[in-house]
Amino acid sequence: MANRTDPAAKSIRGTNPQNLVEKIVRSKIYQNTYWKEQCFGLTAETLVDKAMELDHIGGTYGGNRKPTPFMCLVMKMLQIQPEKDIVVEFIKNDDYKYVRVLGAFYLRLTGIDSDIYRYLEPLYNDYRKVRRKSPDGNFMLTHVDEVIDELLTRDYSCDIALPRIKKRWTLESLGVLDARKSVLEDDFEEEEEKDEMEQDGLEEEVAHEKQDYYRARSPARERERDWRRDSHRHRDRDYDRDRDYDRERGRGRDRERDRDRDRDRDRDRYRLREEKEYGYERERDREREGRERDRRDRERGRRRSRSRSRSRERKRHGRSSMSPRRHEAEDGNAPEESKKKGKKEKKEKKDDGTDHPDPEIAEANRIRASLGLKPLKL
Amino acid sequence: MIEVVLNDRLGKKVRVKCNDDDTIGDLKKMVAAQTGTRADKIRIQKWYTVYKDHITLKDYEIHDGMGLELYYN
């Protein structure tokens, strides 16, 4: 049968190599005309000819998720399992960039971690343009090194889930790989030497700093990038969500929020110390007042306007039930901080309904906030 | 706020709370967050009408409590 794996083929990651592609996509490939006509009875040599005819990469596209010829050829390679030397030849060849990308993709799916890094990282220097078919059927422009970056850093590409590989710094610490040396390092050093010769003293220091910064960056950059990737990965459920959220919101926004939170925390600490001197009674009274006002407001129904009146600040603080000490501190600070712009941002976040009394609605609003959607209109 | 029920007839039945001015794409993201599949793998249908990503629920006249079919790409 045309769809059976070569019986002499090894199992990849404990399963039939064709199972690396998930069931629905696999069935789509088997039903595809290109697969039935062109990929029947291909061997390693004839596969090279077909690969040379490729002119775009991509996953499934269109309304009924048609697979691209690139995917069919990847499937064929998984089926016949060519030798590692053949795959390396695919990658090393310079003339046909799509053959190169095909080889790189196959190696990423089936190779061992050290091989993947060893053979794919030199491809970062390939800047040629590559045509990519997007899921809606149009073509997009990308480059070979962008594709390689996606293979090495993401876990999903061209509608195929890429297997997990060890982080680079893990392999470095095991001694299997050397620290990453960028090809651009020599260019940077040349530039800095030129700068040194032209300018004096102060500039020299700056150039040295830049050099050190760049040197420190090269081996650590992978580590940092991997750490960032890793820290996301461990939050399994939130991984995709966080990734999209970060991309949409931009990291600048997070940094701003963190800075404001730090500022607020310091202010809280200072206020607490002050209030301790005056005694707790004043806070308790203020708290009680705030709670009564909450009850009144809650009866009137929730309003979501963004004005910064004191009562709304108090109500918001009263609603969010936290530890009593923090509650008191925020209550006391409400009028002062309503003037600060940073606090306003934080208030709006709370206003996203994530502190709604109904836990289901609060949970739904939390998910919506992480996806970048507006909160529920009640 | 409306609540939509999505059923894939294979054991996955999710109830999603959303606004009526959300698009189908947003609804797919919510479903993906609840079920764990990827949003681009989900297809929402009603009999043979495949719902498109850029149209809002209000325009499709999807009301509270309505059941939709969940398929996968």
Short mmCIF file of C-alpha atoms in Angstrom, two decimals:
data_model
loop_
_atom_site.label_atom_id
_atom_site.label_comp_id
_atom_site.label_asym_id
_atom_site.label_seq_id
_atom_site.Cartn_x
_atom_site.Cartn_y
_atom_site.Cartn_z
CA MET A 1 0.00 0.00 0.00
CA ALA A 2 1.31 3.43 -0.82
CA ASN A 3 0.74 4.84 2.61
CA ARG A 4 2.58 2.30 4.67
CA THR A 5 5.96 3.20 6.13
CA ASP A 6 8.97 1.28 4.90
CA PRO A 7 9.09 -1.80 7.16
CA ALA A 8 12.85 -1.42 7.47
CA ALA A 9 12.48 2.11 8.80
CA LYS A 10 13.30 2.86 12.42
CA SER A 11 10.64 4.19 14.73
CA ILE A 12 11.03 7.85 15.58
CA ARG A 13 10.40 8.87 19.18
CA GLY A 14 8.80 5.55 19.85
CA THR A 15 6.24 5.61 17.09
CA ASN A 16 5.73 5.20 13.37
CA PRO A 17 7.57 8.13 11.81
CA GLN A 18 4.49 9.13 9.89
CA ASN A 19 2.70 9.73 13.18
CA LEU A 20 4.80 12.83 13.71
CA VAL A 21 2.21 14.48 11.54
CA GLU A 22 -1.12 14.47 13.29
CA LYS A 23 -4.06 12.42 12.07
CA ILE A 24 -6.18 15.05 10.37
CA VAL A 25 -3.29 16.63 8.47
CA ARG A 26 -2.03 13.16 7.56
CA SER A 27 -5.39 12.18 6.05
CA LYS A 28 -5.46 15.45 4.13
CA ILE A 29 -2.06 14.62 2.65
CA TYR A 30 -3.08 11.09 1.68
CA GLN A 31 -6.12 12.42 -0.16
CA ASN A 32 -4.14 15.06 -1.99
CA THR A 33 -3.65 14.74 -5.76
CA TYR A 34 0.01 15.73 -5.63
CA TRP A 35 0.66 12.93 -3.18
CA LYS A 36 -1.20 10.36 -5.23
CA GLU A 37 0.30 11.28 -8.56
CA GLN A 38 3.80 12.52 -7.91
CA CYS A 39 4.79 10.94 -4.67
CA PHE A 40 3.98 7.37 -5.57
CA GLY A 41 6.98 5.09 -5.42
CA LEU A 42 9.54 7.82 -4.81
CA THR A 43 13.03 6.87 -3.73
CA ALA A 44 15.70 9.07 -2.27
CA GLU A 45 17.08 9.98 -5.70
CA THR A 46 13.78 10.74 -7.38
CA LEU A 47 12.76 12.66 -4.27
CA VAL A 48 15.64 15.07 -4.90
CA ASP A 49 14.25 15.80 -8.37
CA LYS A 50 10.82 16.53 -6.93
CA ALA A 51 12.34 18.70 -4.23
CA MET A 52 14.20 20.76 -6.81
CA GLU A 53 10.87 21.59 -8.42
CA LEU A 54 9.50 23.09 -5.20
CA ASP A 55 8.84 26.80 -5.25
CA HIS A 56 7.16 27.52 -1.94
CA ILE A 57 6.86 26.20 1.59
CA GLY A 58 3.84 26.17 3.83
CA GLY A 59 1.30 24.21 5.79
CA THR A 60 -2.33 23.64 4.96
CA TYR A 61 -4.26 26.41 3.29
CA GLY A 62 -7.70 27.30 2.12
CA GLY A 63 -11.16 26.46 3.36
CA ASN A 64 -10.69 22.71 3.25
CA ARG A 65 -7.07 22.78 4.45
CA LYS A 66 -5.26 21.60 1.37
CA PRO A 67 -1.65 20.61 2.00
CA THR A 68 1.21 22.13 0.03
CA PRO A 69 3.60 19.99 -2.05
CA PHE A 70 6.24 20.85 0.56
CA MET A 71 4.23 19.02 3.20
CA CYS A 72 3.69 16.06 0.88
CA LEU A 73 7.43 15.76 0.35
CA VAL A 74 8.11 15.98 4.09
CA MET A 75 5.62 13.15 4.56
CA LYS A 76 7.33 11.15 1.83
CA MET A 77 10.68 11.60 3.51
CA LEU A 78 9.18 10.41 6.78
CA GLN A 79 7.84 7.41 4.94
CA ILE A 80 11.02 6.32 3.19
CA GLN A 81 13.45 7.58 5.87
CA PRO A 82 16.54 8.51 3.89
CA GLU A 83 19.98 8.15 5.47
CA LYS A 84 21.42 10.92 7.56
CA ASP A 85 24.15 11.66 4.98
CA ILE A 86 21.50 12.26 2.35
CA VAL A 87 19.68 14.69 4.63
CA VAL A 88 22.93 16.48 5.41
CA GLU A 89 23.60 16.72 1.67
CA PHE A 90 20.18 18.33 1.25
CA ILE A 91 21.11 20.88 3.88
CA LYS A 92 24.61 21.53 2.66
CA ASN A 93 23.67 22.06 -0.98
CA ASP A 94 23.79 25.70 -1.90
CA ASP A 95 21.99 25.84 -5.22
CA TYR A 96 18.45 24.94 -4.32
CA LYS A 97 17.15 26.77 -1.27
CA TYR A 98 13.89 24.83 -1.03
CA VAL A 99 15.80 21.55 -0.95
CA ARG A 100 17.78 23.05 1.89
CA VAL A 101 14.67 24.04 3.81
CA LEU A 102 13.16 20.61 3.18
CA GLY A 103 16.25 18.89 4.54
CA ALA A 104 16.34 21.22 7.55
CA PHE A 105 12.68 20.54 8.31
CA TYR A 106 13.13 16.80 8.10
CA LEU A 107 16.19 16.93 10.34
CA ARG A 108 14.31 19.01 12.86
CA LEU A 109 11.61 16.37 12.98
CA THR A 110 13.79 13.30 13.16
CA GLY A 111 17.30 14.25 14.22
CA ILE A 112 18.91 14.25 17.65
CA ASP A 113 19.32 17.54 19.49
CA SER A 114 23.01 18.09 18.98
CA ASP A 115 22.74 17.30 15.27
CA ILE A 116 19.88 19.74 14.90
CA TYR A 117 21.85 22.62 16.39
CA ARG A 118 25.01 21.64 14.60
CA TYR A 119 23.50 21.51 11.13
CA LEU A 120 20.81 24.13 11.35
CA GLU A 121 22.76 26.96 12.90
CA PRO A 122 25.05 27.50 9.90
CA LEU A 123 21.88 28.09 7.91
CA TYR A 124 21.35 31.29 9.87
CA ASN A 125 23.76 32.86 7.39
CA ASP A 126 21.54 32.15 4.44
CA TYR A 127 19.59 35.31 3.66
CA ARG A 128 17.80 34.20 0.56
CA LYS A 129 14.13 34.89 0.08
CA VAL A 130 11.62 32.12 0.44
CA ARG A 131 8.00 32.07 -0.62
CA ARG A 132 5.59 30.90 2.04
CA LYS A 133 1.95 29.98 1.59
CA SER A 134 -0.19 31.39 4.37
CA PRO A 135 -3.28 29.57 5.70
CA ASP A 136 -5.64 31.76 3.70
CA GLY A 137 -3.98 30.83 0.43
CA ASN A 138 -1.90 33.94 -0.27
CA PHE A 139 1.85 34.00 -0.52
CA MET A 140 4.08 35.74 1.99
CA LEU A 141 7.71 36.67 1.81
CA THR A 142 10.14 35.23 4.30
CA HIS A 143 13.81 34.27 4.39
CA VAL A 144 15.73 31.07 4.95
CA ASP A 145 17.20 32.25 8.26
CA GLU A 146 13.74 33.26 9.50
CA VAL A 147 12.47 29.78 8.71
CA ILE A 148 15.43 28.22 10.55
CA ASP A 149 14.80 30.49 13.52
CA GLU A 150 11.21 29.36 13.61
CA LEU A 151 12.32 25.72 13.53
CA LEU A 152 14.76 26.21 16.38
CA THR A 153 12.66 28.38 18.66
CA ARG A 154 9.03 27.54 18.06
CA ASP A 155 7.28 24.25 18.56
CA TYR A 156 4.87 24.43 15.63
CA SER A 157 5.60 25.10 11.99
CA CYS A 158 3.84 24.41 8.71
CA ASP A 159 0.95 22.72 10.54
CA ILE A 160 3.26 20.09 12.02
CA ALA A 161 4.05 19.99 15.71
CA LEU A 162 7.81 19.96 16.09
CA PRO A 163 9.21 17.58 18.68
CA ARG A 164 10.75 19.09 21.81
CA ILE A 165 14.50 19.41 21.81
CA LYS A 166 16.87 20.22 24.64
CA LYS A 167 17.87 23.80 25.20
CA ARG A 168 21.14 24.97 23.79
CA TRP A 169 22.63 25.85 27.12
CA THR A 170 21.84 22.37 28.41
CA LEU A 171 23.84 20.87 25.60
CA GLU A 172 26.62 23.40 26.18
CA SER A 173 26.83 22.54 29.84
CA LEU A 174 26.96 18.87 28.92
CA GLY A 175 29.88 19.69 26.71
CA VAL A 176 28.22 18.29 23.61
CA LEU A 177 28.14 21.66 21.87
CA ASP A 178 30.46 24.63 21.90
CA ALA A 179 29.28 28.06 22.85
CA ARG A 180 27.57 29.78 19.95
CA LYS A 181 29.86 31.88 17.87
CA SER A 182 28.12 34.29 15.57
CA VAL A 183 29.57 34.93 12.14
CA LEU A 184 28.92 38.63 12.63
CA GLU A 185 31.41 38.78 15.49
CA ASP A 186 34.34 39.36 13.14
CA ASP A 187 32.49 42.15 11.39
CA PHE A 188 31.74 43.82 14.68
CA GLU A 189 35.35 43.61 15.80
CA GLU A 190 36.51 45.18 12.55
CA GLU A 191 34.11 48.04 12.99
CA GLU A 192 35.24 48.65 16.51
CA GLU A 193 38.89 48.72 15.51
CA LYS A 194 38.05 51.35 12.93
CA ASP A 195 36.27 53.41 15.56
CA GLU A 196 39.20 53.13 17.92
CA MET A 197 41.63 54.39 15.36
CA GLU A 198 39.49 57.39 14.46
CA GLN A 199 38.48 58.60 17.91
CA ASP A 200 40.17 58.73 21.28
CA GLY A 201 39.73 58.09 25.03
CA LEU A 202 36.03 58.38 25.74
CA GLU A 203 34.85 56.82 22.52
CA GLU A 204 37.28 54.00 23.00
CA GLU A 205 35.64 53.19 26.30
CA VAL A 206 32.23 53.15 24.69
CA ALA A 207 33.48 50.88 21.93
CA HIS A 208 35.04 48.55 24.48
CA GLU A 209 31.79 48.42 26.35
CA LYS A 210 29.95 47.61 23.17
CA GLN A 211 32.43 44.90 22.40
CA ASP A 212 32.10 43.38 25.85
CA TYR A 213 28.34 43.69 25.65
CA TYR A 214 28.30 41.94 22.31
CA ARG A 215 30.73 39.26 23.43
CA ALA A 216 28.71 38.68 26.53
CA ARG A 217 25.66 38.53 24.36
CA SER A 218 26.76 35.87 21.95
CA PRO A 219 26.84 32.78 24.17
CA ALA A 220 24.34 34.17 26.62
CA ARG A 221 21.86 35.26 24.03
CA GLU A 222 20.84 31.69 23.31
CA ARG A 223 20.59 31.05 27.01
CA GLU A 224 18.42 34.07 27.59
CA ARG A 225 16.21 33.31 24.66
CA ASP A 226 15.92 29.69 25.71
CA TRP A 227 15.23 30.65 29.29
CA ARG A 228 12.48 32.96 28.17
CA ARG A 229 11.08 30.23 25.98
CA ASP A 230 11.46 27.66 28.74
CA SER A 231 9.81 29.75 31.41
CA HIS A 232 6.81 30.07 29.14
CA ARG A 233 6.76 26.39 28.35
CA HIS A 234 6.45 25.24 31.90
CA ARG A 235 3.15 27.02 32.23
CA ASP A 236 1.62 24.44 29.91
CA ARG A 237 -1.90 25.75 29.72
CA ASP A 238 -0.87 29.34 29.40
CA TYR A 239 1.97 28.86 26.92
CA ASP A 240 0.13 29.73 23.71
CA ARG A 241 -1.96 32.32 25.44
CA ASP A 242 1.00 34.09 26.94
CA ARG A 243 2.91 34.05 23.70
CA ASP A 244 0.05 35.69 21.80
CA TYR A 245 -0.61 38.08 24.63
CA ASP A 246 3.01 39.20 24.76
CA ARG A 247 3.13 39.69 21.05
CA GLU A 248 -0.07 41.71 21.04
CA ARG A 249 0.64 43.84 24.05
CA GLY A 250 4.32 44.32 23.44
CA ARG A 251 6.90 43.95 26.15
CA GLY A 252 7.12 47.68 26.67
CA ARG A 253 3.74 47.66 28.28
CA ASP A 254 4.74 44.94 30.74
CA ARG A 255 7.86 46.84 31.71
CA GLU A 256 5.81 49.95 32.37
CA ARG A 257 3.39 48.05 34.52
CA ASP A 258 6.20 46.42 36.49
CA ARG A 259 7.84 49.79 37.11
CA ASP A 260 4.54 51.21 38.34
CA ARG A 261 3.89 48.25 40.56
CA ASP A 262 7.33 48.66 42.16
CA ARG A 263 6.67 52.34 42.70
CA ASP A 264 3.31 51.56 44.30
CA ARG A 265 4.78 48.89 46.52
CA ASP A 266 7.36 51.31 47.88
CA ARG A 267 4.70 53.91 48.47
CA ASP A 268 2.53 51.34 50.27
CA ARG A 269 5.38 50.47 52.58
CA TYR A 270 5.94 54.10 53.44
CA ARG A 271 2.26 54.77 54.09
CA LEU A 272 1.94 51.71 56.25
CA ARG A 273 4.68 52.95 58.53
CA GLU A 274 2.95 56.32 58.78
CA GLU A 275 -0.42 54.82 59.51
CA LYS A 276 0.94 52.56 62.19
CA GLU A 277 1.94 55.68 64.10
CA TYR A 278 -1.61 57.10 63.96
CA GLY A 279 -3.15 53.82 65.05
CA TYR A 280 -5.36 51.34 63.30
CA GLU A 281 -8.69 52.86 64.27
CA ARG A 282 -8.69 55.46 61.52
CA GLU A 283 -8.14 52.71 58.94
CA ARG A 284 -10.88 50.55 60.31
CA ASP A 285 -13.35 53.43 60.10
CA ARG A 286 -12.26 54.22 56.59
CA GLU A 287 -12.61 50.56 55.68
CA ARG A 288 -16.10 50.34 57.07
CA GLU A 289 -17.11 53.47 55.20
CA GLY A 290 -15.64 52.06 52.05
CA ARG A 291 -17.55 48.79 52.48
CA GLU A 292 -20.87 50.52 53.01
CA ARG A 293 -20.30 52.56 49.92
CA ASP A 294 -19.51 49.33 48.07
CA ARG A 295 -22.79 47.81 49.06
CA ARG A 296 -24.65 50.88 47.88
CA ASP A 297 -22.79 50.93 44.61
CA ARG A 298 -23.28 47.25 44.06
CA GLU A 299 -27.04 47.65 44.45
CA ARG A 300 -27.00 50.40 41.87
CA GLY A 301 -25.31 48.04 39.51
CA ARG A 302 -21.86 47.93 38.07
CA ARG A 303 -20.70 50.87 36.06
CA ARG A 304 -17.58 50.62 34.02
CA SER A 305 -16.79 54.22 33.24
CA ARG A 306 -13.18 55.24 33.62
CA SER A 307 -13.52 58.33 35.82
CA ARG A 308 -11.18 58.61 38.73
CA SER A 309 -13.56 59.72 41.50
CA ARG A 310 -12.61 58.81 45.03
CA SER A 311 -15.70 56.71 45.66
CA ARG A 312 -14.94 54.55 42.69
CA GLU A 313 -11.39 54.06 43.86
CA ARG A 314 -12.65 52.99 47.25
CA LYS A 315 -15.27 50.72 45.75
CA ARG A 316 -12.69 49.08 43.55
CA HIS A 317 -10.40 48.58 46.47
CA GLY A 318 -13.20 47.30 48.65
CA ARG A 319 -14.20 44.73 46.07
CA SER A 320 -10.83 43.21 45.52
CA SER A 321 -10.46 41.10 48.61
CA MET A 322 -6.82 40.71 49.53
CA SER A 323 -4.95 40.33 52.81
CA PRO A 324 -6.20 42.87 55.38
CA ARG A 325 -2.91 44.77 55.65
CA ARG A 326 -2.62 45.34 51.96
CA HIS A 327 -6.30 46.22 51.83
CA GLU A 328 -5.79 48.94 54.44
CA ALA A 329 -2.74 50.31 52.75
CA GLU A 330 -4.46 50.60 49.40
CA ASP A 331 -7.55 52.14 50.95
CA GLY A 332 -5.48 54.85 52.52
CA ASN A 333 -3.59 55.48 49.34
CA ALA A 334 -6.62 55.56 47.05
CA PRO A 335 -7.10 59.34 46.85
CA GLU A 336 -3.39 60.03 46.46
CA GLU A 337 -2.73 57.45 43.79
CA SER A 338 -5.78 58.24 41.74
CA LYS A 339 -3.77 61.16 40.49
CA LYS A 340 -0.92 58.98 39.28
CA LYS A 341 -1.15 57.83 35.69
CA GLY A 342 0.52 54.52 36.44
CA LYS A 343 -2.09 53.61 38.98
CA LYS A 344 -4.78 54.43 36.47
CA GLU A 345 -3.42 51.75 34.17
CA LYS A 346 -3.52 49.23 36.97
CA LYS A 347 -7.08 50.28 37.83
CA GLU A 348 -8.16 49.70 34.27
CA LYS A 349 -6.75 46.23 34.38
CA LYS A 350 -8.83 45.51 37.44
CA ASP A 351 -11.77 47.06 35.70
CA ASP A 352 -11.57 44.29 33.14
CA GLY A 353 -14.00 42.44 35.33
CA THR A 354 -11.50 39.97 36.62
CA ASP A 355 -12.68 40.82 40.11
CA HIS A 356 -16.33 40.19 39.37
CA PRO A 357 -18.13 38.42 42.23
CA ASP A 358 -19.37 35.62 39.97
CA PRO A 359 -16.36 33.32 39.64
CA GLU A 360 -17.36 32.07 36.18
CA ILE A 361 -17.54 35.56 34.77
CA ALA A 362 -14.31 36.52 36.49
CA GLU A 363 -12.61 33.48 35.00
CA ALA A 364 -13.99 34.23 31.54
CA ASN A 365 -12.78 37.81 31.84
CA ARG A 366 -9.36 36.61 32.89
CA ILE A 367 -9.11 34.45 29.80
CA ARG A 368 -10.33 37.30 27.63
CA ALA A 369 -7.82 39.69 29.10
CA SER A 370 -5.01 37.28 28.40
CA LEU A 371 -6.21 36.87 24.82
CA GLY A 372 -6.45 40.61 24.34
CA LEU A 373 -10.23 40.74 24.10
CA LYS A 374 -12.52 43.23 25.77
CA PRO A 375 -14.29 42.05 28.93
CA LEU A 376 -17.80 40.66 28.90
CA LYS A 377 -20.67 43.09 28.61
CA LEU A 378 -23.09 42.13 31.32
CA MET B 1 -23.22 38.63 27.20
CA ILE B 2 -24.37 35.42 25.61
CA GLU B 3 -23.43 31.87 26.31
CA VAL B 4 -22.82 29.55 23.41
CA VAL B 5 -22.55 25.78 23.60
CA LEU B 6 -20.12 24.03 21.30
CA ASN B 7 -20.31 20.28 20.88
CA ASP B 8 -18.06 18.07 18.83
CA ARG B 9 -20.12 14.91 19.38
CA LEU B 10 -17.03 13.03 20.46
CA GLY B 11 -17.15 14.02 24.09
CA LYS B 12 -16.08 17.64 24.02
CA LYS B 13 -18.83 20.00 25.01
CA VAL B 14 -17.88 23.51 26.06
CA ARG B 15 -19.94 26.44 27.18
CA VAL B 16 -18.38 29.75 26.31
CA LYS B 17 -19.46 33.15 27.56
CA CYS B 18 -18.89 35.89 25.05
CA ASN B 19 -20.20 39.21 23.80
CA ASP B 20 -22.40 39.32 20.77
CA ASP B 21 -20.00 41.70 19.05
CA ASP B 22 -17.13 39.22 19.30
CA THR B 23 -16.02 37.72 16.04
CA ILE B 24 -15.93 34.00 15.32
CA GLY B 25 -12.15 34.22 15.50
CA ASP B 26 -12.39 35.49 19.09
CA LEU B 27 -14.83 32.73 19.92
CA LYS B 28 -12.37 30.19 18.53
CA LYS B 29 -9.64 31.63 20.77
CA MET B 30 -11.89 31.26 23.81
CA VAL B 31 -12.72 27.71 22.87
CA ALA B 32 -9.03 26.97 22.31
CA ALA B 33 -8.25 28.33 25.76
CA GLN B 34 -10.87 26.06 27.30
CA THR B 35 -10.27 22.89 25.36
CA GLY B 36 -6.54 23.02 24.75
CA THR B 37 -6.60 22.65 20.97
CA ARG B 38 -5.04 25.33 18.84
CA ALA B 39 -7.37 28.09 17.67
CA ASP B 40 -6.48 27.65 14.02
CA LYS B 41 -7.34 23.96 14.15
CA ILE B 42 -10.93 24.63 15.17
CA ARG B 43 -13.80 24.88 12.73
CA ILE B 44 -17.22 26.04 13.86
CA GLN B 45 -20.18 24.95 11.78
CA LYS B 46 -23.92 24.90 11.79
CA TRP B 47 -25.03 21.99 9.58
CA TYR B 48 -23.09 22.70 6.41
CA THR B 49 -22.41 26.40 7.00
CA VAL B 50 -18.83 26.92 8.03
CA TYR B 51 -18.61 30.09 10.07
CA LYS B 52 -15.98 32.58 8.92
CA ASP B 53 -13.48 34.13 11.30
CA HIS B 54 -14.03 37.81 10.64
CA ILE B 55 -17.81 37.99 11.10
CA THR B 56 -19.38 38.81 14.45
CA LEU B 57 -21.75 36.56 16.34
CA LYS B 58 -24.45 39.17 16.10
CA ASP B 59 -24.26 39.15 12.31
CA TYR B 60 -24.56 35.37 12.29
CA GLU B 61 -27.58 35.77 14.61
CA ILE B 62 -26.11 33.51 17.22
CA HIS B 63 -28.23 33.91 20.34
CA ASP B 64 -27.86 32.95 23.94
CA GLY B 65 -27.87 29.21 24.52
CA MET B 66 -27.45 28.32 20.87
CA GLY B 67 -25.59 25.14 20.04
CA LEU B 68 -22.84 25.10 17.47
CA GLU B 69 -20.91 22.21 16.01
CA LEU B 70 -17.25 21.90 16.71
CA TYR B 71 -15.03 20.33 14.09
CA TYR B 72 -11.31 20.20 13.57
CA ASN B 73 -9.26 21.12 10.58
#
